[in-house]
Amino acid sequence: MGALTCGTVFFVMPTAHAAEAASATELTTNVISWPQLEAATQSVASTTQRELAKVDFLLEQARAGRLLDATAIDAAVVDGIATVWEKGNVVDNVRVDTLRKPDGEEIEQDVAIQTHPADATAEDSAASSTNLGLETLESFSGATWLSGYCTTTGQADHKNKLTSCYQKYRLSTSTSTRDYFYYNRWATAVGEDISWAPDYQTTRVDVRSRPWTGGTGAGSGVASLTNYWPKAAQNNCSTHSFTVSYGAFSGTVPIQDCEELTPSPDATVKSMRILYDQGSVFNGRVHGADMSLIYATFKGSNPSYADYSYAKFCRNTYADCTGIARADSGW
């Protein structure tokens, strides 16, 4: 296949302040399967919700520069979660994790969607881009897609949201002692649109990845950080993309923002970080940060990387800000 093609998830609830999260005593998980979603696309009872979700999706795509036909998308509403995806894709599952206070009040919710094109065996297929991030690999060769995931975390009190995604590919290039993997990461932050007051603007997006810890051998097979993108001043604002390559592998990665970015690779701990930061002078509700890396593994191993994402939202002044952070359990 080519790459992960994300849908979008619309939901009502999410994140809490750290003090609130610490007091939560119950974590519940609901996994919505593809058969459930398929069946729900025909539900008469949820017709209005599905159509509204489609309109929101089309508008977000238009703001991202993609004009889609309404007949080219599908939607389903299951357990109050509206999921929208482009036809020709399969949604593996939608996972909803909810934290509750001791009194049962919902204070935080993560919604993750995993999808793949129906032709996932076609290695040279081009990737589609969606509003969950604009830098899925396109026009790539010399690699096979392995996995990918997008998770959206939102705030109940401010309705800001942060979507964090990854894609993992195995390169066809290898040696007698090393295998190579391409890891693609991005995060998109959307500030709350407030009709009666100044909107929340996205001032900072911090994206990091490093070998997974905490599991038996989970990240121990990583031998080295082989390459990374973007390099300092590499981003091209005329095309909003950068080129990645290693051995027989090459591809083009569209990016969301190409100014005010700072790459921070660390070969010692085999990690990569990209920071988008406007500082105290900020503008724009929607911003994102994108990065890629290639890591070498000891022959025959397939270790995982863990991800961290953070977004800062401000309005009026730099003294009126809030944030969302999300990290894998292996971080």
Tab-separated table of C-alpha atoms in Angstrom:
chain	number	residue	atom	x	y	z
A	1	MET	CA	0.000	0.000	0.000
A	2	GLY	CA	1.002	3.544	0.082
A	3	ALA	CA	0.218	5.118	3.407
A	4	LEU	CA	-2.239	5.478	6.180
A	5	THR	CA	-5.246	7.473	5.085
A	6	CYS	CA	-6.880	9.012	8.121
A	7	GLY	CA	-10.499	9.824	8.564
A	8	THR	CA	-11.647	12.374	11.063
A	9	VAL	CA	-13.401	11.993	14.375
A	10	PHE	CA	-15.849	14.507	15.828
A	11	PHE	CA	-16.679	14.185	19.504
A	12	VAL	CA	-17.949	16.244	22.386
A	13	MET	CA	-15.851	15.901	25.553
A	14	PRO	CA	-12.100	15.856	26.294
A	15	THR	CA	-9.141	16.765	28.307
A	16	ALA	CA	-8.777	17.929	31.809
A	17	HIS	CA	-6.235	19.780	33.853
A	18	ALA	CA	-3.539	17.651	35.455
A	19	ALA	CA	-5.045	18.000	38.927
A	20	GLU	CA	-8.412	16.789	37.655
A	21	ALA	CA	-6.900	13.865	35.759
A	22	ALA	CA	-4.984	12.798	38.854
A	23	SER	CA	-8.235	12.484	40.805
A	24	ALA	CA	-9.856	10.217	38.219
A	25	THR	CA	-10.445	6.679	39.462
A	26	GLU	CA	-11.882	4.955	36.412
A	27	LEU	CA	-10.678	4.498	32.850
A	28	THR	CA	-13.116	2.937	30.389
A	29	THR	CA	-12.374	1.897	26.834
A	30	ASN	CA	-14.868	1.469	23.999
A	31	VAL	CA	-13.687	0.056	20.673
A	32	ILE	CA	-15.966	0.616	17.668
A	33	SER	CA	-15.360	-1.940	14.925
A	34	TRP	CA	-15.564	-1.608	11.141
A	35	PRO	CA	-18.743	-3.790	10.927
A	36	GLN	CA	-20.413	-1.478	13.464
A	37	LEU	CA	-19.422	1.580	11.427
A	38	GLU	CA	-20.577	0.010	8.152
A	39	ALA	CA	-23.971	-0.824	9.635
A	40	ALA	CA	-24.346	2.658	11.137
A	41	THR	CA	-23.874	4.355	7.741
A	42	GLN	CA	-27.431	3.264	6.924
A	43	SER	CA	-29.050	4.222	10.238
A	44	VAL	CA	-32.109	6.397	9.725
A	45	ALA	CA	-32.013	7.617	13.344
A	46	SER	CA	-28.573	9.213	12.947
A	47	THR	CA	-29.069	10.708	9.480
A	48	THR	CA	-28.963	14.328	10.687
A	49	GLN	CA	-25.810	13.778	12.797
A	50	ARG	CA	-24.056	12.040	9.898
A	51	GLU	CA	-24.861	14.826	7.462
A	52	LEU	CA	-23.674	17.517	9.884
A	53	ALA	CA	-20.414	15.608	10.440
A	54	LYS	CA	-19.911	15.349	6.668
A	55	VAL	CA	-20.408	19.098	6.273
A	56	ASP	CA	-17.833	19.805	9.008
A	57	PHE	CA	-15.388	17.417	7.331
A	58	LEU	CA	-15.828	18.991	3.882
A	59	LEU	CA	-15.348	22.484	5.320
A	60	GLU	CA	-12.153	21.465	7.137
A	61	GLN	CA	-10.859	19.851	3.954
A	62	ALA	CA	-11.630	23.028	1.988
A	63	ARG	CA	-9.708	25.116	4.524
A	64	ALA	CA	-6.782	22.709	4.049
A	65	GLY	CA	-6.910	23.243	0.279
A	66	ARG	CA	-8.688	19.986	-0.664
A	67	LEU	CA	-12.034	20.219	-2.438
A	68	LEU	CA	-13.923	16.952	-2.033
A	69	ASP	CA	-17.213	15.766	-3.478
A	70	ALA	CA	-19.818	15.012	-0.805
A	71	THR	CA	-20.510	11.693	-2.529
A	72	ALA	CA	-16.875	10.640	-2.001
A	73	ILE	CA	-17.140	10.457	1.807
A	74	ASP	CA	-19.056	8.346	4.267
A	75	ALA	CA	-19.989	8.756	7.922
A	76	ALA	CA	-21.300	6.782	10.865
A	77	VAL	CA	-22.459	7.625	14.374
A	78	VAL	CA	-21.900	4.938	17.018
A	79	ASP	CA	-22.262	5.573	20.761
A	80	GLY	CA	-22.330	9.326	20.160
A	81	ILE	CA	-19.037	9.351	18.198
A	82	ALA	CA	-19.304	10.597	14.599
A	83	THR	CA	-16.610	9.207	12.303
A	84	VAL	CA	-16.076	10.469	8.740
A	85	TRP	CA	-13.828	8.828	6.148
A	86	GLU	CA	-13.163	8.937	2.435
A	87	LYS	CA	-14.706	6.072	0.480
A	88	GLY	CA	-12.259	3.428	-0.631
A	89	ASN	CA	-10.770	3.225	2.848
A	90	VAL	CA	-11.368	0.761	5.661
A	91	VAL	CA	-11.583	2.017	9.255
A	92	ASP	CA	-9.918	-0.722	11.309
A	93	ASN	CA	-11.392	0.627	14.518
A	94	VAL	CA	-12.237	3.718	16.541
A	95	ARG	CA	-11.053	3.546	20.157
A	96	VAL	CA	-12.521	5.834	22.827
A	97	ASP	CA	-10.741	6.070	26.214
A	98	THR	CA	-12.625	8.022	28.902
A	99	LEU	CA	-11.393	9.109	32.349
A	100	ARG	CA	-13.949	9.849	35.059
A	101	LYS	CA	-13.805	11.567	38.418
A	102	PRO	CA	-14.849	9.616	41.534
A	103	ASP	CA	-18.351	11.114	41.174
A	104	GLY	CA	-18.644	9.753	37.614
A	105	GLU	CA	-18.127	13.059	35.786
A	106	GLU	CA	-16.272	12.614	32.492
A	107	ILE	CA	-13.157	14.805	32.494
A	108	GLU	CA	-10.985	13.531	29.663
A	109	GLN	CA	-11.467	11.609	26.457
A	110	ASP	CA	-9.066	10.396	23.767
A	111	VAL	CA	-10.492	9.280	20.433
A	112	ALA	CA	-8.191	7.332	18.112
A	113	ILE	CA	-8.944	6.195	14.572
A	114	GLN	CA	-6.929	3.683	12.557
A	115	THR	CA	-7.615	3.339	8.841
A	116	HIS	CA	-6.008	1.990	5.706
A	117	PRO	CA	-6.801	2.121	1.983
A	118	ALA	CA	-8.657	-0.902	0.662
A	119	ASP	CA	-5.692	-1.612	-1.665
A	120	ALA	CA	-3.223	-1.880	1.223
A	121	THR	CA	-1.121	-4.415	-0.680
A	122	ALA	CA	-0.222	-1.930	-3.420
A	123	GLU	CA	3.186	-0.665	-2.279
A	124	ASP	CA	3.346	2.143	-4.810
A	125	SER	CA	-0.095	3.630	-4.145
A	126	ALA	CA	-0.086	7.361	-3.509
A	127	ALA	CA	-1.347	8.560	-0.166
A	128	SER	CA	-4.337	10.773	0.368
A	129	SER	CA	-4.081	13.752	2.705
A	130	THR	CA	-6.732	14.726	5.224
A	131	ASN	CA	-7.375	17.379	7.805
A	132	LEU	CA	-5.725	15.222	10.462
A	133	GLY	CA	-2.391	16.231	8.996
A	134	LEU	CA	-1.216	16.991	5.493
A	135	GLU	CA	1.970	15.022	5.344
A	136	THR	CA	1.226	11.399	4.654
A	137	LEU	CA	3.884	10.125	2.266
A	138	GLU	CA	3.128	10.670	-1.396
A	139	SER	CA	4.898	9.376	-4.517
A	140	PHE	CA	7.148	7.104	-2.476
A	141	SER	CA	9.050	3.954	-3.420
A	142	GLY	CA	11.352	1.435	-1.785
A	143	ALA	CA	9.279	0.784	1.356
A	144	THR	CA	6.285	-1.180	2.640
A	145	TRP	CA	3.667	0.313	4.954
A	146	LEU	CA	3.419	-1.467	8.324
A	147	SER	CA	1.116	0.529	10.580
A	148	GLY	CA	-0.312	3.931	11.397
A	149	TYR	CA	-2.595	5.631	13.871
A	150	CYS	CA	-4.189	9.006	14.660
A	151	THR	CA	-5.379	10.094	18.102
A	152	THR	CA	-7.395	13.241	18.833
A	153	THR	CA	-7.458	14.765	22.310
A	154	GLY	CA	-9.731	17.713	23.048
A	155	GLN	CA	-10.664	19.977	25.942
A	156	ALA	CA	-14.121	20.026	27.458
A	157	ASP	CA	-13.586	23.472	28.955
A	158	HIS	CA	-12.133	25.244	25.893
A	159	LYS	CA	-12.848	22.848	22.976
A	160	ASN	CA	-9.299	23.115	21.651
A	161	LYS	CA	-8.055	19.865	20.116
A	162	LEU	CA	-4.781	18.180	19.202
A	163	THR	CA	-4.493	15.335	16.701
A	164	SER	CA	-1.304	13.270	16.761
A	165	CYS	CA	-0.455	10.722	14.051
A	166	TYR	CA	2.276	8.328	13.019
A	167	GLN	CA	3.113	6.013	10.115
A	168	LYS	CA	5.704	3.252	10.030
A	169	TYR	CA	7.299	1.678	6.952
A	170	ARG	CA	9.888	-1.046	6.460
A	171	LEU	CA	12.533	-0.065	3.906
A	172	SER	CA	13.526	-2.532	1.203
A	173	THR	CA	17.132	-1.435	1.803
A	174	SER	CA	18.969	-3.632	4.347
A	175	THR	CA	22.393	-5.084	5.151
A	176	SER	CA	23.584	-8.382	6.620
A	177	THR	CA	23.364	-6.901	10.139
A	178	ARG	CA	20.759	-4.119	9.911
A	179	ASP	CA	17.169	-3.533	8.867
A	180	TYR	CA	15.799	-0.030	8.318
A	181	PHE	CA	12.475	1.604	9.128
A	182	TYR	CA	10.934	4.941	8.137
A	183	TYR	CA	8.873	6.701	10.814
A	184	ASN	CA	6.590	9.606	9.921
A	185	ARG	CA	5.123	11.863	12.639
A	186	TRP	CA	2.865	14.892	12.681
A	187	ALA	CA	0.474	16.754	14.933
A	188	THR	CA	-2.266	19.242	14.082
A	189	ALA	CA	-3.639	21.672	16.672
A	190	VAL	CA	-6.969	23.486	16.263
A	191	GLY	CA	-7.858	26.366	18.589
A	192	GLU	CA	-11.421	26.964	19.710
A	193	ASP	CA	-13.543	29.166	17.463
A	194	ILE	CA	-15.398	31.546	19.818
A	195	SER	CA	-18.113	33.637	18.199
A	196	TRP	CA	-18.506	36.124	21.055
A	197	ALA	CA	-14.853	36.565	22.081
A	198	PRO	CA	-11.318	36.249	20.630
A	199	ASP	CA	-10.531	32.745	19.361
A	200	TYR	CA	-7.844	30.550	20.862
A	201	GLN	CA	-4.780	30.658	18.597
A	202	THR	CA	-2.285	27.799	18.292
A	203	THR	CA	1.064	29.226	19.402
A	204	ARG	CA	3.150	26.074	19.902
A	205	VAL	CA	3.173	22.466	18.634
A	206	ASP	CA	5.805	20.082	20.038
A	207	VAL	CA	6.236	16.636	18.421
A	208	ARG	CA	8.728	14.034	19.701
A	209	SER	CA	9.526	10.351	19.097
A	210	ARG	CA	12.010	7.964	20.719
A	211	PRO	CA	12.468	4.189	21.167
A	212	TRP	CA	9.688	2.638	23.228
A	213	THR	CA	10.475	1.881	26.866
A	214	GLY	CA	8.789	-0.223	29.521
A	215	GLY	CA	8.107	-3.327	27.459
A	216	THR	CA	10.259	-6.417	27.095
A	217	GLY	CA	12.523	-5.582	24.192
A	218	ALA	CA	9.986	-3.048	22.918
A	219	GLY	CA	12.573	-0.494	21.850
A	220	SER	CA	15.785	-2.328	22.567
A	221	GLY	CA	16.296	-3.447	18.992
A	222	VAL	CA	16.964	0.109	17.718
A	223	ALA	CA	20.603	0.301	16.658
A	224	SER	CA	20.853	3.931	15.539
A	225	LEU	CA	19.125	7.067	14.318
A	226	THR	CA	20.125	6.931	10.649
A	227	ASN	CA	18.581	10.105	9.212
A	228	TYR	CA	15.909	12.702	9.928
A	229	TRP	CA	13.840	15.481	8.351
A	230	PRO	CA	13.393	18.354	8.245
A	231	LYS	CA	16.920	19.634	8.501
A	232	ALA	CA	17.344	23.228	9.665
A	233	ALA	CA	16.047	25.613	6.985
A	234	GLN	CA	15.202	22.661	4.721
A	235	ASN	CA	11.470	23.269	4.468
A	236	ASN	CA	10.247	24.740	1.221
A	237	CYS	CA	7.393	27.173	1.728
A	238	SER	CA	6.672	27.365	-1.998
A	239	THR	CA	5.749	23.669	-2.150
A	240	HIS	CA	5.044	23.027	1.539
A	241	SER	CA	6.976	19.771	1.415
A	242	PHE	CA	10.322	18.149	1.997
A	243	THR	CA	11.979	15.140	0.342
A	244	VAL	CA	13.091	12.053	2.259
A	245	SER	CA	15.458	9.380	0.949
A	246	TYR	CA	17.765	6.569	2.044
A	247	GLY	CA	19.125	3.778	-0.125
A	248	ALA	CA	16.340	2.674	-2.476
A	249	PHE	CA	13.721	4.566	-0.469
A	250	SER	CA	12.474	8.020	-1.433
A	251	GLY	CA	9.333	10.058	-0.966
A	252	THR	CA	7.784	13.495	-0.608
A	253	VAL	CA	6.272	14.671	2.663
A	254	PRO	CA	3.771	17.578	2.543
A	255	ILE	CA	3.984	19.798	5.626
A	256	GLN	CA	1.560	22.086	7.416
A	257	ASP	CA	3.863	24.916	8.558
A	258	CYS	CA	7.357	25.558	7.264
A	259	GLU	CA	8.395	28.590	9.291
A	260	GLU	CA	9.185	28.954	12.996
A	261	LEU	CA	10.264	25.299	13.140
A	262	THR	CA	13.224	23.919	15.097
A	263	PRO	CA	14.391	20.302	14.482
A	264	SER	CA	16.202	18.621	17.397
A	265	PRO	CA	17.602	15.176	16.552
A	266	ASP	CA	19.578	13.264	19.192
A	267	ALA	CA	21.673	10.376	17.871
A	268	THR	CA	22.698	9.324	21.374
A	269	VAL	CA	19.177	8.429	22.493
A	270	LYS	CA	17.987	7.825	18.877
A	271	SER	CA	15.224	10.406	19.167
A	272	MET	CA	13.791	13.169	16.997
A	273	ARG	CA	11.843	16.307	17.864
A	274	ILE	CA	10.285	19.135	15.856
A	275	LEU	CA	9.064	22.301	17.556
A	276	TYR	CA	6.728	24.873	16.012
A	277	ASP	CA	6.695	27.993	18.191
A	278	GLN	CA	5.319	31.467	17.422
A	279	GLY	CA	6.226	32.836	20.848
A	280	SER	CA	4.241	35.692	22.366
A	281	VAL	CA	3.296	37.171	18.973
A	282	PHE	CA	0.843	34.643	17.548
A	283	ASN	CA	-1.777	34.239	14.860
A	284	GLY	CA	-3.893	31.406	13.460
A	285	ARG	CA	-6.215	28.839	15.027
A	286	VAL	CA	-4.792	25.884	13.062
A	287	HIS	CA	-1.094	24.990	12.984
A	288	GLY	CA	0.925	21.811	12.821
A	289	ALA	CA	4.403	20.326	13.000
A	290	ASP	CA	5.764	17.500	10.853
A	291	MET	CA	8.858	15.329	11.004
A	292	SER	CA	10.304	12.062	9.751
A	293	LEU	CA	13.160	9.787	10.726
A	294	ILE	CA	14.853	6.590	9.606
A	295	TYR	CA	16.196	4.232	12.242
A	296	ALA	CA	18.346	1.122	11.908
A	297	THR	CA	17.546	-2.028	13.873
A	298	PHE	CA	19.555	-5.120	14.652
A	299	LYS	CA	18.832	-7.728	11.993
A	300	GLY	CA	15.443	-9.362	12.327
A	301	SER	CA	14.082	-7.063	15.056
A	302	ASN	CA	11.060	-4.788	14.695
A	303	PRO	CA	11.121	-2.404	17.679
A	304	SER	CA	8.587	0.348	18.282
A	305	TYR	CA	8.885	4.096	18.760
A	306	ALA	CA	6.916	6.009	21.394
A	307	ASP	CA	5.379	9.424	20.718
A	308	TYR	CA	4.753	12.630	22.633
A	309	SER	CA	2.749	15.636	21.401
A	310	TYR	CA	1.896	18.980	22.973
A	311	ALA	CA	-0.032	22.046	21.807
A	312	LYS	CA	-0.350	25.471	23.411
A	313	PHE	CA	-3.342	27.709	22.743
A	314	CYS	CA	-3.551	31.408	23.676
A	315	ARG	CA	-5.927	34.321	23.181
A	316	ASN	CA	-5.521	38.046	23.682
A	317	THR	CA	-2.158	37.814	25.446
A	318	TYR	CA	0.517	35.232	26.219
A	319	ALA	CA	-0.759	35.248	29.820
A	320	ASP	CA	-4.089	33.693	28.784
A	321	CYS	CA	-3.094	30.239	27.558
A	322	THR	CA	-3.981	26.580	27.950
A	323	GLY	CA	-2.429	23.376	26.628
A	324	ILE	CA	-2.963	19.756	25.651
A	325	ALA	CA	-0.310	17.052	26.083
A	326	ARG	CA	-0.450	13.400	25.068
A	327	ALA	CA	2.181	10.678	25.416
A	328	ASP	CA	2.258	6.949	24.661
A	329	SER	CA	2.561	4.544	27.583
A	330	GLY	CA	6.061	3.721	26.333
A	331	TRP	CA	7.180	7.336	26.652
